[in-house]
Coordinates of C-alpha atoms and ligand atoms in Angstrom, one line a residue:
X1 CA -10.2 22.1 -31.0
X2 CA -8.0 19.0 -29.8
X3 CA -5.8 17.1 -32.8
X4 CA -7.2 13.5 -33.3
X5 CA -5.3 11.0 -33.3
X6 CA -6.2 8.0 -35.4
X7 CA -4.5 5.0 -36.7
X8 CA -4.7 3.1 -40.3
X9 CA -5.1 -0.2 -41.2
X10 CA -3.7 -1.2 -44.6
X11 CA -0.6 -0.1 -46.3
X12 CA -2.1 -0.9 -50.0
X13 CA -2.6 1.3 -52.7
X14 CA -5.4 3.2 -51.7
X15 CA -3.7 3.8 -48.1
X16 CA -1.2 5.6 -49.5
X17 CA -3.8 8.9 -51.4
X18 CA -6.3 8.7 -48.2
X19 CA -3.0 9.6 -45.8
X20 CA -2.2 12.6 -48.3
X21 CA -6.0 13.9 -48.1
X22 CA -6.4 13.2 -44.4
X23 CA -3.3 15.9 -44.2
X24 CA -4.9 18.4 -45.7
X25 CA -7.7 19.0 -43.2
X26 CA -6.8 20.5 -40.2
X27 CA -7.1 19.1 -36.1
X28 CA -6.4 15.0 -37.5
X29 CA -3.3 13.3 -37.4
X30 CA -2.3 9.8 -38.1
X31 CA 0.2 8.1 -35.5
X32 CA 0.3 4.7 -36.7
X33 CA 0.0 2.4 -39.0
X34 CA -0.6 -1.5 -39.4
X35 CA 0.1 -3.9 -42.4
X36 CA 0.4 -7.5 -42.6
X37 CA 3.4 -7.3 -44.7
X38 CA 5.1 -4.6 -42.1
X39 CA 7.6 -3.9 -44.6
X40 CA 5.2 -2.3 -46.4
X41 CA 4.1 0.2 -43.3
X42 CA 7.5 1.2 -43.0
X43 CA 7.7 2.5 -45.9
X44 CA 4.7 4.2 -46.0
X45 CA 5.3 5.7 -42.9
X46 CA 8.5 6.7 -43.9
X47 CA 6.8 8.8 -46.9
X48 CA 4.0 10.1 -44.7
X49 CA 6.2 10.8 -41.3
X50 CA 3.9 8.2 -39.3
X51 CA 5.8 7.6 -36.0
X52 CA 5.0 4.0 -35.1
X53 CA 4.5 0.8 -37.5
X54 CA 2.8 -2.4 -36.3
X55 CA 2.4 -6.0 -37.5
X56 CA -1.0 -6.8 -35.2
X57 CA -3.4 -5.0 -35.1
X58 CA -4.2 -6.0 -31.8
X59 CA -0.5 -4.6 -30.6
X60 CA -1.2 -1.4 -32.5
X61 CA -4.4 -0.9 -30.4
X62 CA -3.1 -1.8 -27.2
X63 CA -0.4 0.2 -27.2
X64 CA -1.4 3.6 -29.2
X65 CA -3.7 6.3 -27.4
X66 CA -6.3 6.8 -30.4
X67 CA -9.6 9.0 -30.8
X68 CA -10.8 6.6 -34.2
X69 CA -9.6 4.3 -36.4
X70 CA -9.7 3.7 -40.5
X71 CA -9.9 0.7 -42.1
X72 CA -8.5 0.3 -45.5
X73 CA -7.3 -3.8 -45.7
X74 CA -9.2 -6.0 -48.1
X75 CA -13.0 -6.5 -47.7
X76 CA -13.0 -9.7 -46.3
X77 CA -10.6 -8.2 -42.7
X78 CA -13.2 -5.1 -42.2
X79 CA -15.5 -7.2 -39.7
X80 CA -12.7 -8.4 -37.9
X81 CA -10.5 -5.0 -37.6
X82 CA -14.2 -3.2 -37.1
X83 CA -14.9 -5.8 -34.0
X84 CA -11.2 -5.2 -32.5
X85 CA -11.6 -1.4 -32.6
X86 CA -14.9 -1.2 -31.2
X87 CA -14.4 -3.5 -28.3
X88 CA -11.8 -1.0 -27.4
X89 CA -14.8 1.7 -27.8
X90 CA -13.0 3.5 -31.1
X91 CA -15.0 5.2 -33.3
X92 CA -14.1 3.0 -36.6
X93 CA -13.6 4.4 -40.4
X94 CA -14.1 1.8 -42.9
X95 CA -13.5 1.6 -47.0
X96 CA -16.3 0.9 -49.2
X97 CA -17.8 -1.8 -49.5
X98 CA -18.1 -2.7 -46.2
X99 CA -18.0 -6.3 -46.1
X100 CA -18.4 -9.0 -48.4
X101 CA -21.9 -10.2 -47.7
X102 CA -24.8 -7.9 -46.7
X103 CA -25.4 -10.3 -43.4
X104 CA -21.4 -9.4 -42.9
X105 CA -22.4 -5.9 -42.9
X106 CA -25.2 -6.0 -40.9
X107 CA -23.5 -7.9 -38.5
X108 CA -20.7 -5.1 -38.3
X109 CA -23.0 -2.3 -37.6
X110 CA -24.5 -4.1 -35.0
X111 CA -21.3 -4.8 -33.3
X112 CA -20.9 -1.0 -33.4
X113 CA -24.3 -0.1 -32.2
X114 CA -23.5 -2.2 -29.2
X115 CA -20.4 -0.6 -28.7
X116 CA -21.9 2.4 -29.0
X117 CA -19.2 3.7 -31.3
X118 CA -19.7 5.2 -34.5
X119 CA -18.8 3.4 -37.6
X120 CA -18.7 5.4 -40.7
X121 CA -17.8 4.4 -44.3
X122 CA -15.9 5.8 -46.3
X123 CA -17.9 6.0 -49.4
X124 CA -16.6 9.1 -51.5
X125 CA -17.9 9.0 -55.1
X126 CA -21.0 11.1 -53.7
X127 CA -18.1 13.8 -52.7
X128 CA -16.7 14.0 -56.3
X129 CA -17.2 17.9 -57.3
X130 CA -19.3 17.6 -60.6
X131 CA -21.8 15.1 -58.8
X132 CA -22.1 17.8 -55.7
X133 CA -22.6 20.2 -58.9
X134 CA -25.7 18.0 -60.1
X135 CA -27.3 17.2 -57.0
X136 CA -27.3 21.2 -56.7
X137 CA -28.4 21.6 -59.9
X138 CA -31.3 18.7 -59.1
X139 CA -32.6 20.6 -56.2
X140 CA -32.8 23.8 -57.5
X141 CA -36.0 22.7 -58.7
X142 CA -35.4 23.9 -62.4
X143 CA -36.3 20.5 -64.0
X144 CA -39.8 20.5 -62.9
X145 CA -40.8 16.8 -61.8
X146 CA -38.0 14.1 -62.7
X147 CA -38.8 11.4 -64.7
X148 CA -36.1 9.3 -66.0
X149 CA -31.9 9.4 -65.1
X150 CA -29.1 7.3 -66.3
X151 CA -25.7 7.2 -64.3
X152 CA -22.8 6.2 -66.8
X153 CA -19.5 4.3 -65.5
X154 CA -18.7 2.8 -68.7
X155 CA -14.4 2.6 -69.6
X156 CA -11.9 0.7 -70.7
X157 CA -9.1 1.8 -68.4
X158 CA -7.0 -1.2 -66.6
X159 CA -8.0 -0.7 -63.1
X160 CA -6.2 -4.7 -62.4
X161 CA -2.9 -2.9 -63.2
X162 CA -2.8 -1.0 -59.9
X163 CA -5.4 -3.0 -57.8
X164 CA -4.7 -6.9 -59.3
X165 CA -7.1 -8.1 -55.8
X166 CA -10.1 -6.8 -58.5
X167 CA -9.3 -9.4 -61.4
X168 CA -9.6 -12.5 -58.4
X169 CA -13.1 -10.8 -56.8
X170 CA -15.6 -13.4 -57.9
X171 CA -18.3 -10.1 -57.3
X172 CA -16.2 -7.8 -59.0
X173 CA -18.0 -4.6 -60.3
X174 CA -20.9 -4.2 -58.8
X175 CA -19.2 -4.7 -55.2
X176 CA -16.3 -2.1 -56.3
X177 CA -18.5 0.6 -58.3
X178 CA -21.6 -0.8 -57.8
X179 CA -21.3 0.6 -54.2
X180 CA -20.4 4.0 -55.8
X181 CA -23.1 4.3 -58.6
X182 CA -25.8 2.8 -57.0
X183 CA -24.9 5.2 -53.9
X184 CA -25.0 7.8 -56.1
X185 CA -28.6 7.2 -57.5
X186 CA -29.7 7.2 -53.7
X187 CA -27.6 10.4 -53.2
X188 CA -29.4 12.2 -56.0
X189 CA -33.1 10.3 -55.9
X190 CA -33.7 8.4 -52.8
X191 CA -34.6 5.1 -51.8
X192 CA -35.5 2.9 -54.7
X193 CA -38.6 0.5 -54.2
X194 CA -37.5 -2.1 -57.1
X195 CA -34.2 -3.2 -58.9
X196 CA -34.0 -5.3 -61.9
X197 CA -29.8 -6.6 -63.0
X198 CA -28.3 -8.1 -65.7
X199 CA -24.3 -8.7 -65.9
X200 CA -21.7 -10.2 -68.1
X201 CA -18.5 -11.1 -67.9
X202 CA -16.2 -9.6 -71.0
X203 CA -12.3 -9.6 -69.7
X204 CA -11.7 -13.8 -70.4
X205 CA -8.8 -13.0 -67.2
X206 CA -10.8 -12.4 -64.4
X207 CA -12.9 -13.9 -62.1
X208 CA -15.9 -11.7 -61.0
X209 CA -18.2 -9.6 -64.1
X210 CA -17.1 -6.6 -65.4
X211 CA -20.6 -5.0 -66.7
X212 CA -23.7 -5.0 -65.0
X213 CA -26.9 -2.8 -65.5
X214 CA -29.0 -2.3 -63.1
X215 CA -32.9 -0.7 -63.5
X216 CA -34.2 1.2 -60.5
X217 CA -37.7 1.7 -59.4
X218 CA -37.5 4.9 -57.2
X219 CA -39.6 5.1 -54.8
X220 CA -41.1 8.6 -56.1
X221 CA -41.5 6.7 -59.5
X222 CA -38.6 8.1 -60.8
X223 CA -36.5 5.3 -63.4
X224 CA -32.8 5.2 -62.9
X225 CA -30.8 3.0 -65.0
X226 CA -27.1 2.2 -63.9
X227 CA -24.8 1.5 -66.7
X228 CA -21.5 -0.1 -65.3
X229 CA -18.9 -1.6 -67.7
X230 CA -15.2 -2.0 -68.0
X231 CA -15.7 -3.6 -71.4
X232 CA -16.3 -0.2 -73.4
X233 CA -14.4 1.6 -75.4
X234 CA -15.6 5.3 -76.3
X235 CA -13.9 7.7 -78.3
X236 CA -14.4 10.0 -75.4
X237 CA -13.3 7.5 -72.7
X238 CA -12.9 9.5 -69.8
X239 CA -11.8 7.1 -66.6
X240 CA -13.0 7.5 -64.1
X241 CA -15.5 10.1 -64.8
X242 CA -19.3 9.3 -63.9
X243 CA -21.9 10.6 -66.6
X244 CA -25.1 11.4 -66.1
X245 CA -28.3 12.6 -67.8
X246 CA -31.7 13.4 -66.0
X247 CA -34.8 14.5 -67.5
X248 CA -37.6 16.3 -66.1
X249 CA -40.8 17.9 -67.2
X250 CA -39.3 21.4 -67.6
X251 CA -35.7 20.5 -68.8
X252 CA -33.0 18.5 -69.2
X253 CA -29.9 18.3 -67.0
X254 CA -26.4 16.3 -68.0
X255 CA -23.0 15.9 -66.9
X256 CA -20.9 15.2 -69.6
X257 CA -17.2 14.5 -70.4
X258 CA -14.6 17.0 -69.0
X259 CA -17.1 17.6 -66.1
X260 CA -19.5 19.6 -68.6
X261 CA -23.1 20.3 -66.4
X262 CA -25.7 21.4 -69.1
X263 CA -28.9 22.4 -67.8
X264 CA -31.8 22.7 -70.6
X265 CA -34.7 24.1 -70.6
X266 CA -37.6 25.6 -72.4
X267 CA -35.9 28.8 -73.4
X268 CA -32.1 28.0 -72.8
X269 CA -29.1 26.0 -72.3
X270 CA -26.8 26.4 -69.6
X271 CA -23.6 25.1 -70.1
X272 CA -20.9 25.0 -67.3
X273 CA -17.5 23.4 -66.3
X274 CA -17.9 21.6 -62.5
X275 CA -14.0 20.1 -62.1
X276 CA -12.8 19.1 -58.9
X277 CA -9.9 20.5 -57.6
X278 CA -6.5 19.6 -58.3
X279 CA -4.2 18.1 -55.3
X280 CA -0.7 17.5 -55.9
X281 CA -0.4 14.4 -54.7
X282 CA -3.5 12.8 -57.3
X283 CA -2.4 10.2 -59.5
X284 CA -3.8 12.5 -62.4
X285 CA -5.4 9.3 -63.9
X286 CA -7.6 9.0 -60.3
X287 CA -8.1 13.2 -60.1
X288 CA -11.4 13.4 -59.9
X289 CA -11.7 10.5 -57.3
X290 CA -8.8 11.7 -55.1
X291 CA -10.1 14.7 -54.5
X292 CA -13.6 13.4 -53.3
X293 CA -11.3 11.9 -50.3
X294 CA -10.8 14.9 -49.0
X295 CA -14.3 16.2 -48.9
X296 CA -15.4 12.3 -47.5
X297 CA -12.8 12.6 -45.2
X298 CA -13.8 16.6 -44.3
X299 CA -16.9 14.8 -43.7
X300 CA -16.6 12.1 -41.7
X301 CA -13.8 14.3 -39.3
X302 CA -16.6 17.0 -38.4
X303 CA -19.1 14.0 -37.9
X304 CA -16.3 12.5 -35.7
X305 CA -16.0 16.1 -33.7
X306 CA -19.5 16.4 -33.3
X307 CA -19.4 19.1 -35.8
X308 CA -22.0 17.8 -38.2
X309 CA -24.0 14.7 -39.6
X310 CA -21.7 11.8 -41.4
X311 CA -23.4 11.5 -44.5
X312 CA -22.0 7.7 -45.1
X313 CA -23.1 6.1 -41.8
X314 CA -22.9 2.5 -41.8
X315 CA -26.8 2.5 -41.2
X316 CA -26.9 4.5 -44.8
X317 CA -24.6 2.7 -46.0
X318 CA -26.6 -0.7 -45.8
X319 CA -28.9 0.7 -48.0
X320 CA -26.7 0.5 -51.0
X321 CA -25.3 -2.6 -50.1
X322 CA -28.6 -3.9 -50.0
X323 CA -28.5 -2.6 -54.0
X324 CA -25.4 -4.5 -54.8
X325 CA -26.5 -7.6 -53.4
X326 CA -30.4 -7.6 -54.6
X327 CA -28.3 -6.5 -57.7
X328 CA -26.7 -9.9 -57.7
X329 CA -30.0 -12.1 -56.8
X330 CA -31.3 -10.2 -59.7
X331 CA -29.4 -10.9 -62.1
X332 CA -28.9 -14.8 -60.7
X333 CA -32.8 -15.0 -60.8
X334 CA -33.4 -13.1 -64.2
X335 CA -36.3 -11.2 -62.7
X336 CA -37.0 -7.9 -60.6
X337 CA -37.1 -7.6 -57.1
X338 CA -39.2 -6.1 -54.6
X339 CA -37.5 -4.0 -52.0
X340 CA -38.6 -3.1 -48.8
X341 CA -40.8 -0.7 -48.6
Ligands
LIG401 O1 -12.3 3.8 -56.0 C1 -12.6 2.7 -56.2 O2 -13.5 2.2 -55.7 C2 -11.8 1.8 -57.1 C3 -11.4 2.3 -58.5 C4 -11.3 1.2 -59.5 C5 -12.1 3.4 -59.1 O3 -10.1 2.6 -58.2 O4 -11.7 0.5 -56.9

């Protein structure tokens, strides 16, 4: 199968771990790279032996022959960069979340659609190991009918150290893992019919709030609550590892610290290890995260080939974002809201 050749857009922090997992999957290679600052390309092309470096994106596009495109600039430059490459007919890769408003989004994906080009987020929380372990686990049936989940993000770590954009974001964690968790109840239960928020803001040095809860109606009934926070401090804090505990009407199924699946039932417990894989290149503080690029990436390359199904289309997509930002007029309101049916 031909290589493809793509480009990417941002040399920020992230830039830097999704070039060392798009090079380990096979038949996709990146040829160039545009940042603002170009100083900041050049050296991370120099790192990651990408031949050409470019200041404009526009330049970048006119001058490089490219099968696709992925976007990982601040939120508020996706639409524009998304527009550029699809009037050129690229297939376009862009970071979670998509854009800063869900009308921004919208407006994005129908820009694609008119194109006719794919566009295809990367969300890859869903691709973490020990979540792929659950959702297995959820669908072997063992539990009998769910009834009730919670999905746990709850740390203290200081994500602003490495990514100080998050302490100015006046939406801050519902827009950066909101997206994730609330994708991740969708991943695991479906569409949800009714969402009730609350959030606070606890670090007095940032702009945006830093906990936020967020009820779920599923639509089969099921409850999910959402418990987001970088305000708590366990004695088994565990960044960035997602918990999660599910109960059904014939057992009991959690993932716990250290990536600990324990399925319980009538008559046993089960108890298992589901770690992701280690890459050299991980900041071992991110592990778990940085290897879900890879399988996101894995993904959204066969989708690209014609291989198989993206799972994080922009069309799915929407559908969280239309979580986060109901999430918002939730909590804004003080009262649930009714989603489409
Ligand atoms: O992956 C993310 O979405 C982030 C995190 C704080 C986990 O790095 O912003």
């Amino acid at each position: 199968m031909r290589t493809l050749r793509f480009a990417i857009f941002g040399a920020g922090f992230w830039s830097q771990f999704q070039l060392a997992a798009w090079r380990e999957l096979r038949g996709v290679r990146c040829v160039a790279l545009y940042n603002r600052t170009r100083a900041k390309a050049e050296d991370l092309a120099h790192r990651f032996d990408i031949p050409a470096v470019y200041d404009d994106p526009e330049t970048l596009l006119s001058a490089e022959k490219l099968d696709f495109v992925d976007i990982i600039t601040s939120v508020e430059t996706h639409a524009h960069l998304t527009t550029l490459a699809a009037r050129r007919g690229l297939p376009v890769i862009c970071q979670k979340p998509m854009a800063p408003t869900l009308a921004a989004a919208r407006s994005m994906a129908a820009v694609c659609r008119k194109a006719g080009v794919p566009l295809l987020i990367h969300e890859n929380w869903r691709w973490q190991t020990p979540i792929r372990a659950v959702k297995k686990a959820l669908d072997s049936g063992q539990l009998g009918t769910v009834v009730r989940a919670r999905i746990d993000y709850a740390h203290s770590f200081p994500v602003f150290e490495n990514q100080p954009f998050l302490r100015d974001l006046e939406q801050f964690i519902l827009t950066d893992i909101g997206t994730h968790i609330l994708d991740v109840a969708r991943f695991l239960f479906g569409e949800a019919s009714e969402l009730y928020c609350q959030t606070r803001r606890i670090h007095p040095d940032i702009r945006g709030e830093d906990v936020a809860t967020v009820m779920l109606r599923m639509k089969d009934s099921v409850t999910v609550a959402c418990n987001m926070s970088y305000a708590s401090r366990w004695d088994f804090d565990r960044f960035p590892e997602t918990f999660i505990a599910i109960e059904g009407t014939r057992g009991g199924l959690s993932l716990g610290p250290d990536y600990t699946l324990r399925l319980v039932s009538e008559h046993q417990t089960v108890e298992k290890r589901v770690p992701p894989p280690s890459w050299p290149w991980a900041d071992p503080a991110y592990a778990v995260i940085h290897a879900s690029i890879v399988d996101c990436c894995r993904n959204l390359l066969r989708a690209l080939q014609g291989r198989a199904p993206a799972e994080t289309t922009a069309e799915d997509n929407l559908k969280t974002l239309e979580l986060v930002f109901q999430s918002y007029t939730s909590a804004a309101a003080g009262r649930a809201i009714r989603l489409h049916p």
